[in-house]
Short mmCIF file of C-alpha atoms in Angstrom, two decimals:
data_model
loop_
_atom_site.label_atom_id
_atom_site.label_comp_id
_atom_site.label_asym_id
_atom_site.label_seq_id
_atom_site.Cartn_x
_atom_site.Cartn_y
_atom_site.Cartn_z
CA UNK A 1 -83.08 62.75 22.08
CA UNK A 2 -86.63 62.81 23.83
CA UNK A 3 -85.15 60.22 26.51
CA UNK A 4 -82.09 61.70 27.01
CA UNK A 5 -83.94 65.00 27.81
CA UNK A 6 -86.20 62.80 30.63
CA UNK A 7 -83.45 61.19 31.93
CA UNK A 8 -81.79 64.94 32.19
CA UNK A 9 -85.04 66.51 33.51
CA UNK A 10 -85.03 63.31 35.92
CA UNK A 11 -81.61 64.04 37.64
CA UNK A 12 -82.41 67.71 38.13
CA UNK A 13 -85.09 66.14 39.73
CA UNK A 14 -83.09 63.61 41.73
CA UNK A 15 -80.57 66.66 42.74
CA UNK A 16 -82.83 69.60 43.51
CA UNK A 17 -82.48 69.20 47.06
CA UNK A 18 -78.76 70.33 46.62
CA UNK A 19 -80.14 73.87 45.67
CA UNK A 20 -80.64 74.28 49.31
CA UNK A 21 -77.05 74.62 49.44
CA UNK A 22 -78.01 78.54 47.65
CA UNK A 23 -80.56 79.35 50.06
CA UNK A 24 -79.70 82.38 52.07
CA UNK A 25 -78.86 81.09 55.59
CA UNK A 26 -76.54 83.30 56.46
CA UNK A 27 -72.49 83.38 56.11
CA UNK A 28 -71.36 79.76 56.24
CA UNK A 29 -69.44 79.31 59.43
CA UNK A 30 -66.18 76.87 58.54
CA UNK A 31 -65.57 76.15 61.84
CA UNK A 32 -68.36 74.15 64.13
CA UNK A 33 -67.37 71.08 64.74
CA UNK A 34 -63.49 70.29 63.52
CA UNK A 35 -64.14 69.04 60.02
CA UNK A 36 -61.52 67.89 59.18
CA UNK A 37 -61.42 65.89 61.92
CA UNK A 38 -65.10 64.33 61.34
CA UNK A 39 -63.81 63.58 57.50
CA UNK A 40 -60.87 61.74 58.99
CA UNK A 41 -63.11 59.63 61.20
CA UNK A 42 -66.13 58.96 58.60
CA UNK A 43 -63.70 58.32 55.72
CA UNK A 44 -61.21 55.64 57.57
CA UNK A 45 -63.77 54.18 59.95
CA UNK A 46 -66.01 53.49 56.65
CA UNK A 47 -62.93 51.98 54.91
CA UNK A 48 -62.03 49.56 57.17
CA UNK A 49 -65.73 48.38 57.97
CA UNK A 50 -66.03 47.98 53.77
CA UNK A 51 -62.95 46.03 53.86
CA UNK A 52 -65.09 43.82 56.66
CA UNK A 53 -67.88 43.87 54.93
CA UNK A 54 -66.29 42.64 51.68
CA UNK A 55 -64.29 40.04 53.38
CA UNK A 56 -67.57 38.44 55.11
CA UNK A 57 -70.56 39.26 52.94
CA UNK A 58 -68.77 38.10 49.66
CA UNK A 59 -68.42 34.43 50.90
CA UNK A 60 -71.90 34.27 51.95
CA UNK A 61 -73.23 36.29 49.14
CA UNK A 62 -71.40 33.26 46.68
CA UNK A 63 -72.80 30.81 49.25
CA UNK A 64 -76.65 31.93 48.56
CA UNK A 65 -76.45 32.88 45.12
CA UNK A 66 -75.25 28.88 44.80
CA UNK A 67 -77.21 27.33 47.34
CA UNK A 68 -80.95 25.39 46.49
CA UNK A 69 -83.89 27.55 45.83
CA UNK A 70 -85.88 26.97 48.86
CA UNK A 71 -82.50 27.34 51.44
CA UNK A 72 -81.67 30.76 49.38
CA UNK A 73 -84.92 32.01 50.35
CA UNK A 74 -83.89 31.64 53.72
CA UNK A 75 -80.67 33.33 53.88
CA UNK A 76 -82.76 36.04 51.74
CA UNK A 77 -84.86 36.59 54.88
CA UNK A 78 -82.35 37.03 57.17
CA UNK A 79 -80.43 39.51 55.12
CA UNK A 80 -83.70 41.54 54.60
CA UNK A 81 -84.07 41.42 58.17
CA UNK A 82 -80.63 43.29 58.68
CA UNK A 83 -81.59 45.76 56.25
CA UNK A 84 -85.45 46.54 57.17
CA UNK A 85 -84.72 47.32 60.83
CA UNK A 86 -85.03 51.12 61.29
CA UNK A 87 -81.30 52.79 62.08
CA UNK A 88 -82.67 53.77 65.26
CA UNK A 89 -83.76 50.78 66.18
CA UNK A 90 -80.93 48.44 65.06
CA UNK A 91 -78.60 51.27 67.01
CA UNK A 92 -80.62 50.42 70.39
CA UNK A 93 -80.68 46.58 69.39
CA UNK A 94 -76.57 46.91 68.97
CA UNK A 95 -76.25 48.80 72.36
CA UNK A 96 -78.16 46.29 74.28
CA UNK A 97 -77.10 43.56 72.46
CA UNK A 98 -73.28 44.28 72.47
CA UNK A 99 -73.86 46.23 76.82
CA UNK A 100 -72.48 45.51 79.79
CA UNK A 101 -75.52 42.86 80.42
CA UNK A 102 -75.05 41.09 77.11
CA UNK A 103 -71.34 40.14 74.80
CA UNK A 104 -70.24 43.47 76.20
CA UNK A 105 -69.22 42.20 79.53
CA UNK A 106 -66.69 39.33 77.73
CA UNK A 107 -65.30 42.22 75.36
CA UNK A 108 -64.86 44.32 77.72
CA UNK A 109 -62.43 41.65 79.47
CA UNK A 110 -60.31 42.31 76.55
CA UNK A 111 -60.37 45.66 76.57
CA UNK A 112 -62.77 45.99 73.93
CA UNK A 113 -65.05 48.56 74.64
CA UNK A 114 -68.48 48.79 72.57
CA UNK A 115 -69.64 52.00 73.53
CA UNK A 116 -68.38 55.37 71.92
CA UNK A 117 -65.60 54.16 70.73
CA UNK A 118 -63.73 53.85 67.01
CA UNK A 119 -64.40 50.01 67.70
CA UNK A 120 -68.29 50.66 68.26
CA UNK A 121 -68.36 53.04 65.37
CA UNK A 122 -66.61 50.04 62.99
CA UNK A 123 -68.83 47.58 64.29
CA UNK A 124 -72.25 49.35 63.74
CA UNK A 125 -71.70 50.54 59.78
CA UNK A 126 -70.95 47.23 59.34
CA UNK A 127 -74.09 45.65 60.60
CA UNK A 128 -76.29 48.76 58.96
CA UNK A 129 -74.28 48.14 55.48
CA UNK A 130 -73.42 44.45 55.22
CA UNK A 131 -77.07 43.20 53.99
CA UNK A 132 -77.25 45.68 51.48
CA UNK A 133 -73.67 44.23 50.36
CA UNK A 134 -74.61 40.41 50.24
CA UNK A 135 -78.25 41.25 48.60
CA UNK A 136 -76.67 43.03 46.02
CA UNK A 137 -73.94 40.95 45.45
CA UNK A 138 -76.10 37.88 45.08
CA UNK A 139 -77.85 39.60 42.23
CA UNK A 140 -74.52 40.37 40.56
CA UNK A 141 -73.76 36.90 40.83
CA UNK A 142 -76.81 35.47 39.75
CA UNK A 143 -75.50 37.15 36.44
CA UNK A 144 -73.17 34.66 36.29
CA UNK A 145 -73.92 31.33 34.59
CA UNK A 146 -72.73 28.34 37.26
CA UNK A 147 -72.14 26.24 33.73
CA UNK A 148 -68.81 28.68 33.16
CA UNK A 149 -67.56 27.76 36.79
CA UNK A 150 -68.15 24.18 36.14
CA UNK A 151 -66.21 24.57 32.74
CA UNK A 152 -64.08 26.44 35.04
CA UNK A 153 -63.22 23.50 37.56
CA UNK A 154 -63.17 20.91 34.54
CA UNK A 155 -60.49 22.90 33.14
CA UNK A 156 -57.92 22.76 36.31
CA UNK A 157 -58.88 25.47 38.96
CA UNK A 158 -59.45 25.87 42.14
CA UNK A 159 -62.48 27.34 43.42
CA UNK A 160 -60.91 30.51 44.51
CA UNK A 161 -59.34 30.36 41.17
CA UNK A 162 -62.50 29.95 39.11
CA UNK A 163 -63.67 32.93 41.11
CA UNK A 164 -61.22 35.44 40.49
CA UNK A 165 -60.70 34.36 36.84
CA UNK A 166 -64.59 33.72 35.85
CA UNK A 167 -66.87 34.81 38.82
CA UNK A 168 -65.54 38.10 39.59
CA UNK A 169 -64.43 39.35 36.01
CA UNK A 170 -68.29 38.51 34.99
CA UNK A 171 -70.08 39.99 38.05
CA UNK A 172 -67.85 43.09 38.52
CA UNK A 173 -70.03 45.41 37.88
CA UNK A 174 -72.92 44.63 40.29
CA UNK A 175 -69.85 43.93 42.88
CA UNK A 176 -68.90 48.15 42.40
CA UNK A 177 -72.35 48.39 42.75
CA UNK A 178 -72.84 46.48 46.09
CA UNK A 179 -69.90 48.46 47.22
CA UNK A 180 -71.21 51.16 46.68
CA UNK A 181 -74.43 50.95 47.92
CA UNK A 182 -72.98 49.41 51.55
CA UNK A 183 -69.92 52.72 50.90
CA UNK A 184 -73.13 55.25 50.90
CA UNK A 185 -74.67 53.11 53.22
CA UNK A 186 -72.28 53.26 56.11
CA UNK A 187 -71.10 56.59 55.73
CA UNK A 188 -73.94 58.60 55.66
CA UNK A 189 -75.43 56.48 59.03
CA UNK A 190 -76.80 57.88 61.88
CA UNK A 191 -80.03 56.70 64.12
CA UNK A 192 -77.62 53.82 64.70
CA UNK A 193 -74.15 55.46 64.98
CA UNK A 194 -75.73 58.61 67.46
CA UNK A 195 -76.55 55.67 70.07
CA UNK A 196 -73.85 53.21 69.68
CA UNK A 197 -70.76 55.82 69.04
CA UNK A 198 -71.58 59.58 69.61
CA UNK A 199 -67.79 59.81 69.57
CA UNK A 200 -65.52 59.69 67.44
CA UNK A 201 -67.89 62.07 65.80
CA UNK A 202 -67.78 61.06 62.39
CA UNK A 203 -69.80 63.37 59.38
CA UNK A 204 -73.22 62.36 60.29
CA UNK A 205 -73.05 63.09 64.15
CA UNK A 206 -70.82 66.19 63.19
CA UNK A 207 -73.64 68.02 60.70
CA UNK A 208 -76.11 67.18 63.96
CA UNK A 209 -73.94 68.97 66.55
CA UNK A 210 -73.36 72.09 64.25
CA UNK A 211 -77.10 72.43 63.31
CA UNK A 212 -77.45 72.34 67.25
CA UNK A 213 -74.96 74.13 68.10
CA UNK A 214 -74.30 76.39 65.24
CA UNK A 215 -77.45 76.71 63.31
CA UNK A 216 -77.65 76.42 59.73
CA UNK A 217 -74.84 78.24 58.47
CA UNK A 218 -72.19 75.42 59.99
CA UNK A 219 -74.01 72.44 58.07
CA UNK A 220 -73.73 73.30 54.79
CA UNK A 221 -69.91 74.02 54.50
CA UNK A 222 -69.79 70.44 56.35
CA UNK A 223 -72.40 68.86 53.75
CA UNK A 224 -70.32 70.55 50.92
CA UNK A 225 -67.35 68.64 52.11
CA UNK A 226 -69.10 65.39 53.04
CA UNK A 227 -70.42 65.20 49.42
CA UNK A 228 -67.03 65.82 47.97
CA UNK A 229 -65.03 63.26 49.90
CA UNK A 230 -68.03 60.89 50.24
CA UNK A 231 -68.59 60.46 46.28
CA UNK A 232 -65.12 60.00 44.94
CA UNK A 233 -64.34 56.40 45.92
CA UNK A 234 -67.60 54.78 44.78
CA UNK A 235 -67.70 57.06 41.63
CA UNK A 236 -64.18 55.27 41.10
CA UNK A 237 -65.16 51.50 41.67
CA UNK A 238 -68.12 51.73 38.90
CA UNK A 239 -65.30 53.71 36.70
CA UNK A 240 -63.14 50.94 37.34
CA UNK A 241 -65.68 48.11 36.53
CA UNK A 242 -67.33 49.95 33.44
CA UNK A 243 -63.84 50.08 32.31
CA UNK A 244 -62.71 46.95 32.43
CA UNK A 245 -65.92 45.74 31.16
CA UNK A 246 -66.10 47.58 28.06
CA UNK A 247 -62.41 46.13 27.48
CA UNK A 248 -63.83 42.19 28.43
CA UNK B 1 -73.94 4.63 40.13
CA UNK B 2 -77.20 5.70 41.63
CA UNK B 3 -78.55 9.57 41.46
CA UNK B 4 -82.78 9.87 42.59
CA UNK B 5 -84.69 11.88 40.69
CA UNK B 6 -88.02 13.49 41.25
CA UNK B 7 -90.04 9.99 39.55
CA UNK B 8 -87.63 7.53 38.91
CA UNK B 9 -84.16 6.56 39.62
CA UNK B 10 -81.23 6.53 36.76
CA UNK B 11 -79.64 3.50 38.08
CA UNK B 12 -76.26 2.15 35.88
CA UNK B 13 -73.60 0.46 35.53
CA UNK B 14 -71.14 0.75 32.20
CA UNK B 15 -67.40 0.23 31.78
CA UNK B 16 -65.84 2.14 28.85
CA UNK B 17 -62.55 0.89 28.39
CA UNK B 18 -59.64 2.96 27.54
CA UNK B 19 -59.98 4.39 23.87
CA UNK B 20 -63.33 3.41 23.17
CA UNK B 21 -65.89 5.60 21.83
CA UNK B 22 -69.20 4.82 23.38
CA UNK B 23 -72.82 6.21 22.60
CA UNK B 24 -75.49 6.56 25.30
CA UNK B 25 -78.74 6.67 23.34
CA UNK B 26 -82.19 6.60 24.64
CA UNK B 27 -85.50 8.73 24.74
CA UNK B 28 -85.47 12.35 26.25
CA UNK B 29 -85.49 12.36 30.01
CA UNK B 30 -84.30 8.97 30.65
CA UNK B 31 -81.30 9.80 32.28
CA UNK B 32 -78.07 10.02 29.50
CA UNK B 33 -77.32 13.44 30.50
CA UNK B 34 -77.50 12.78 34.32
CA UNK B 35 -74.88 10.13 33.80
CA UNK B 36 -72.88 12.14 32.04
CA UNK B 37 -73.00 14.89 34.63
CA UNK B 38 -72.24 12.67 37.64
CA UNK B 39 -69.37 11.44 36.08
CA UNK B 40 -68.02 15.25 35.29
CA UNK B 41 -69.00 16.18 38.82
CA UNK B 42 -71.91 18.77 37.90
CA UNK B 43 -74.02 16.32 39.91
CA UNK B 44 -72.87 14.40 43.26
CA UNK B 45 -74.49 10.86 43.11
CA UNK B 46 -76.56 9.34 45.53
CA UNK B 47 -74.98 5.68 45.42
CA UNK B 48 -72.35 3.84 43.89
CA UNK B 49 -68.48 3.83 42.41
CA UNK B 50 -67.27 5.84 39.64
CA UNK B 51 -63.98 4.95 38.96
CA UNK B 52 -61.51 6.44 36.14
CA UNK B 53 -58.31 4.05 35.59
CA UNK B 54 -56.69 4.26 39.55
CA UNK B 55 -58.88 7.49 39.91
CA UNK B 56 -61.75 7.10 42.08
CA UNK B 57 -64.16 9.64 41.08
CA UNK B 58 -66.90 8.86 43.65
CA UNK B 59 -67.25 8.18 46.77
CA UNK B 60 -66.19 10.26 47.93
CA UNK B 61 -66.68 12.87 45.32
CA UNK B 62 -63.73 14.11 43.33
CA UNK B 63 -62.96 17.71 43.60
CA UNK B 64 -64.29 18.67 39.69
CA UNK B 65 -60.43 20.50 38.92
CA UNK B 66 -58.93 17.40 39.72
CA UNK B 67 -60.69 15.15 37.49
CA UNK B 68 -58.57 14.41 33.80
CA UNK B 69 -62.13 14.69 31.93
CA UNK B 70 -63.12 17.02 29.50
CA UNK B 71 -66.69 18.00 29.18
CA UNK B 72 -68.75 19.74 26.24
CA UNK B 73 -72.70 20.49 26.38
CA UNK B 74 -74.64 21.96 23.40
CA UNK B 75 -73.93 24.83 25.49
CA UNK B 76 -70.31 25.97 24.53
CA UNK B 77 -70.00 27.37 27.72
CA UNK B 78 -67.06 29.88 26.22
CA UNK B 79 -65.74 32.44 28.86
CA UNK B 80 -67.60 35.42 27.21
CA UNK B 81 -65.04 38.34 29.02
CA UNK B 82 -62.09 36.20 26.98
CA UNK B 83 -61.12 35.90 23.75
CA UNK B 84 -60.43 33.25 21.86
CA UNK B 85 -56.81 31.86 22.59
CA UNK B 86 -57.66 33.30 26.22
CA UNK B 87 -60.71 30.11 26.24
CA UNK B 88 -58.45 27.63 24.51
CA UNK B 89 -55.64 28.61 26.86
CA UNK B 90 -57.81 28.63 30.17
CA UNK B 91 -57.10 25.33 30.60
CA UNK B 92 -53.43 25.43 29.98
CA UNK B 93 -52.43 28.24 32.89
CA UNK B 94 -52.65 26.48 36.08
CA UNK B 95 -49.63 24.38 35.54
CA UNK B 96 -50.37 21.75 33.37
CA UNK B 97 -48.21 19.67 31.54
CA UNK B 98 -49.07 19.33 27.48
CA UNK B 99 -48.95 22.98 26.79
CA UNK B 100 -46.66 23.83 24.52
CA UNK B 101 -47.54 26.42 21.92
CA UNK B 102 -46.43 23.60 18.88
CA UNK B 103 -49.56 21.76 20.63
CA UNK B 104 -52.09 24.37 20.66
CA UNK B 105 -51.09 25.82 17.10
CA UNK B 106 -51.76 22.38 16.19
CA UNK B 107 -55.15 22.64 17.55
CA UNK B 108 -55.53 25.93 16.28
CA UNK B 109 -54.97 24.87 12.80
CA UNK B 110 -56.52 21.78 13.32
CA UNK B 111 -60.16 22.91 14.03
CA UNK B 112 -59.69 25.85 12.12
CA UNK B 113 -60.39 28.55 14.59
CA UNK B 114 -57.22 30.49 13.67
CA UNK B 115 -58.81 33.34 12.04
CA UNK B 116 -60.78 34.47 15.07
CA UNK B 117 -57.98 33.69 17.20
CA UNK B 118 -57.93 37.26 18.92
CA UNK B 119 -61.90 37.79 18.59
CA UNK B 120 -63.88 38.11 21.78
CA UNK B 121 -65.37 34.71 23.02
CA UNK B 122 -69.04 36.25 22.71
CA UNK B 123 -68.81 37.70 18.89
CA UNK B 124 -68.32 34.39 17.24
CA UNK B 125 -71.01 32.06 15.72
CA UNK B 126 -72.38 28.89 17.17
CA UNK B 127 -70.30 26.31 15.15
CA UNK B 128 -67.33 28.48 15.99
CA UNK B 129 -68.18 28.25 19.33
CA UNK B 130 -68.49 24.55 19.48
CA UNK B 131 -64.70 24.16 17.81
CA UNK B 132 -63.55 26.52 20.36
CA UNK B 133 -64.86 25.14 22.92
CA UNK B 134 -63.32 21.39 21.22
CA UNK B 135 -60.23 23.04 21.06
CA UNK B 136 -60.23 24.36 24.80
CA UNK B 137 -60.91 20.86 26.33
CA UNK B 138 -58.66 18.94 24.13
CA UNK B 139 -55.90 21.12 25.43
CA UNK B 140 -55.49 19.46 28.53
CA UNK B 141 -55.55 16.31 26.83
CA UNK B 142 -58.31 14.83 28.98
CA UNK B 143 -58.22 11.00 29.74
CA UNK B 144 -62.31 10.94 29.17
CA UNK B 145 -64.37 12.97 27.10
CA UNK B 146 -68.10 13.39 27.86
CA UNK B 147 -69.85 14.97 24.98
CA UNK B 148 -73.71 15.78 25.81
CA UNK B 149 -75.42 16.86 22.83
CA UNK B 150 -72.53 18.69 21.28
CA UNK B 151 -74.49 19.18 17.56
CA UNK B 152 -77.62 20.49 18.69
CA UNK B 153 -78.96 23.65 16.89
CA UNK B 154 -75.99 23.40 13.96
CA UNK B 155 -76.50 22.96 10.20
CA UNK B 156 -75.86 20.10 9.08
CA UNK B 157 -72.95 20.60 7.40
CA UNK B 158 -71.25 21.76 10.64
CA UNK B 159 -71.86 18.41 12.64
CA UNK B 160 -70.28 16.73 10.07
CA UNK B 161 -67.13 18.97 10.37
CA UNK B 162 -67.66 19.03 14.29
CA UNK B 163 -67.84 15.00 13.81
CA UNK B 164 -64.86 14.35 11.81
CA UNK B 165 -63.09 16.55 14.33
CA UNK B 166 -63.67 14.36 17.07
CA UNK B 167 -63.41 11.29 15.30
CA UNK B 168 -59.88 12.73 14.38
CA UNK B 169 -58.92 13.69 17.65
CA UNK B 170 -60.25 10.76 19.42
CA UNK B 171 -57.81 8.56 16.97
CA UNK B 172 -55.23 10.90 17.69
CA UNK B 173 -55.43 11.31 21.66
CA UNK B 174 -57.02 8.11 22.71
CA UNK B 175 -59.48 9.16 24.93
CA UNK B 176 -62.09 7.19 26.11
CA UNK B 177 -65.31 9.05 24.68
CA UNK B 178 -68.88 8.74 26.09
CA UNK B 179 -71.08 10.73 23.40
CA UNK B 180 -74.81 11.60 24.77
CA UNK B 181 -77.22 12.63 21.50
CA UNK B 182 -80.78 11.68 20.45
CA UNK B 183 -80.24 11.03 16.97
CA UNK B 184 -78.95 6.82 16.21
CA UNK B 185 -77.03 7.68 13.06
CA UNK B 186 -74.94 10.66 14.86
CA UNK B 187 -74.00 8.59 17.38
CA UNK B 188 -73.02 5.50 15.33
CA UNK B 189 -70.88 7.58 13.00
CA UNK B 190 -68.41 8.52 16.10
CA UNK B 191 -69.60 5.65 18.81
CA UNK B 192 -68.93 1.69 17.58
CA UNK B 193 -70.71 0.30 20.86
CA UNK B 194 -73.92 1.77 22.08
CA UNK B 195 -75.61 2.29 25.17
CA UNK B 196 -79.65 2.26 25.25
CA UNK B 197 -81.03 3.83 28.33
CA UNK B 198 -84.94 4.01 29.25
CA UNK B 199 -86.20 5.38 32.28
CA UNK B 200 -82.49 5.18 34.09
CA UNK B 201 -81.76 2.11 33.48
CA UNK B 202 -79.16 0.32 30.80
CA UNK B 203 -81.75 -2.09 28.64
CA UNK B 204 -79.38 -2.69 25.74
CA UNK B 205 -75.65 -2.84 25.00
CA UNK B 206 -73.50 -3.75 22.45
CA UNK B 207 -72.75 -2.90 18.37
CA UNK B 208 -75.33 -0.61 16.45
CA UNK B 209 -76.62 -3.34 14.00
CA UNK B 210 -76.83 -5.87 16.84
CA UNK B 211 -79.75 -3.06 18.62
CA UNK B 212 -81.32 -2.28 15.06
CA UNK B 213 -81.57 -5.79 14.27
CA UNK B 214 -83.14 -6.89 17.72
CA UNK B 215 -84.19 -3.84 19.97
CA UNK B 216 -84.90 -5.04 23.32
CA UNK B 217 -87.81 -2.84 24.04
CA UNK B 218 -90.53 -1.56 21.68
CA UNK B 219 -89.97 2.12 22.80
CA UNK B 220 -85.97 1.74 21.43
CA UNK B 221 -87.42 -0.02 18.26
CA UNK B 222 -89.43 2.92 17.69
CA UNK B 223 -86.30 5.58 18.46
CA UNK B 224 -84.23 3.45 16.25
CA UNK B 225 -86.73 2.88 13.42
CA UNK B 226 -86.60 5.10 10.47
CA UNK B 227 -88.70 8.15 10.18
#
């Protein structure tokens, strides 16, 4: 009873920055920046740069968690790297990096344009998410005891098969959590996103033009609806693995 | 086959003919287990040929799923989000031939694992485990068994249940068996022909009472001696 009280008093904690949603700013203003719009742009932009950052960090993420103790350490660095380097900073890092001067001139051959574009916007919540993905995904699978996969292979499968039969069934639940944590991640990004793709204005950049433009009383209608389509999906994945956990 | 280790080398070479049961015996750390890994796969050698019948296990290495061995540690190793008949099963559901359900309620009764048949791989005992986990590698009908330790931490009334259940089935299936343990008289009640290793290297082959009777080093006259 006495915990469940702390951990209550705790989350009032964690949430009572939402209480500035009740402080008297003034009559929200719905209209600002088109919301909708900005929802549109954050929610599918995010989605397909998860789907990215699934497809690439879980390889490598199965690659260190198996890999000797002194190369994992490594591959460690390099992902903390990714993940240590201020928004701001990585978002001047990507612009150079991926400008006219740099990869940006080949791209651009191909029509691929890196600047303020949905391609640019894709690009950079993947590189600001994708280390939190892998590091977390690692720990999920060193949950996972490499003597099962080797009964695994003995037994007739496949590598991928062993994977989706033992690995992921096992680690699922740090896997939601990875997602989710990359999911929160990407979305709510912005030192990097303002300098590599001011448009498409996704949530982020959209909440900083209204409090420009607007003042208060445009952000927190947009906040209100970033919070509500922002939560659902992760929310879901840890339903989703809790579930099927309890059932394993 | 060669494989280095950090201070010495386990350096061997062994045929176990097809059918035989054979015991590798020796003192702990000289190498039986590594040997018994290489050939599963767990562990890539550094040197040599490991062949199985017209199956060249390595070099180059064998993918693991592709080799007809079955392989049981003191660790069960049961898939924990599975039950029971999911484990024994495992084996059974990627198209391999030998699965009928007359053959694995034979193993079912068999080992006697019927009553937690639908019980979740992680809420059964340790001598359950261990006949589970028999049952699930016998179900492919493997052409080598490689047993490492397989009666460490039971009572003794389960190894002898978990022995005459591999005695049974090796009469039965005709595997060739290569049993791992450091206790003599386990081995020699399942393994006719042993194999004494000391510090990766094969110093003595051949019948039980041949190595009791004339050890060929003092250290394996002390391991077989009686306490």
């Amino acid at each position: 009873m006495i915990r469940r009280a702390a951990a209550v008093v705790f989350a009032i904690a964690l949430l009572y920055p939402l209480a500035g949603l009740f402080a008297p700013v003034g009559p929200w203003r719905w209209g600002g920046t088109e919301t909708a719009g900005a929802v549109w742009i954050s929610l599918s932009l995010t989605g397909i740069a998860m789907v990215i950052v699934v497809v690439l960090g879980t390889p490598m993420a199965l690659y260190v968690a198996r890999s000797s103790t002194r190369e994992r350490l490594w591959w460690q660095a390099v992902l903390l790297i990714s993940v240590l380097l201020p928004p701001l900073a990585l978002g001047i890092l990507l612009s150079l990096a991926f400008g006219p001067h740099a990869l940006g001139a080949f791209l651009d051959r191909f029509g691929l344009q890196m600047t303020n574009t949905p391609l640019a916007f894709v690009v950079t919540q993947t590189y600001v998410s994708i280390g939190y993905y892998v590091l977390g995904a690692i720990a999920a699978l060193d949950g996972v005891s490499p003597r099962l996969e080797l009964q695994g292979r003995l037994l007739g499968h496949g590598p991928w098969s062993v994977f989706w039969r033992i690995t992921f069934p096992l680690a699922r639940l740090g896997f939601a959590v990875a997602l989710s944590l990359a999911w929160v991640r990407s979305l709510t990004e912005f030192g990097a996103i303002v300098i590599t793709a001011y448009y498409p204005a996704g949530m982020p950049v959209a909440l900083w033009t209204n409090l420009e433009n607007f003042g208060l009383p445009a952000v927190m209608p947009l906040l209100l609806v970033f919070l509500l389509t922002a939560l659902p999906l992760p929310w879901l994945a840890h339903i989703l693995a809790q579930r099927r956990f309890a059932r394993a | 086959m060669v494989k280095r280790r950090e201070g010495f080398t386990v350096d061997v070479s062994l045929r176990v003919a097809a059918g035989e049961a054979c015991g590798l015996f020796g003192a702990s750390g000289a190498g039986k287990s590594t040997v018994l890994a290489c050939l599963a796969g767990a562990e890539t050698p550094d040197d040599g040929v490991i062949r199985l019948d017209e199956l060249t296990l390595f070099p180059p290495p064998l993918p693991l799923h592709r080799r007809p061995i079955g392989y049981l540690t003191q660790d069960a190793s049961l898939f924990p989000h599975l039950d029971v008949s999911q484990n024994v099963r495992f084996g059974l559901s990627n198209g391999v031939a030998g699965g009928s359900e007359d053959w694995i309620a034979e193993l079912r009764e068999k080992l006697q694992i019927g009553s937690i048949w639908h019980q979740p791989a992680h809420a059964i005992s340790g001598g359950q485990a261990r006949r589970v986990a028999l049952a699930r590698m016998l179900a492919r009908r493997p052409r080598l068994v490689l047993l490492d330790e397989p009666f460490s931490g039971l009572d003794r009334h389960l190894v002898r249940e978990l022995i005459a259940a591999i005695a049974e089935w090796h009469a039965l299936l005709g595997f060739a068996l290569l049993v791992v343990d450091h206790d003599a008289e386990v081995l020699a009640r399942i393994c006719p022909r042993a194999l004494a290793i000391e510090e990766g290297r094969v110093v003595q082959s051949g019948a039980w009472d041949a190595l009791r009777a004339q050890p060929a080093t003092p250290l394996l006259a002390q391991l077989l001696a009686p306490l």
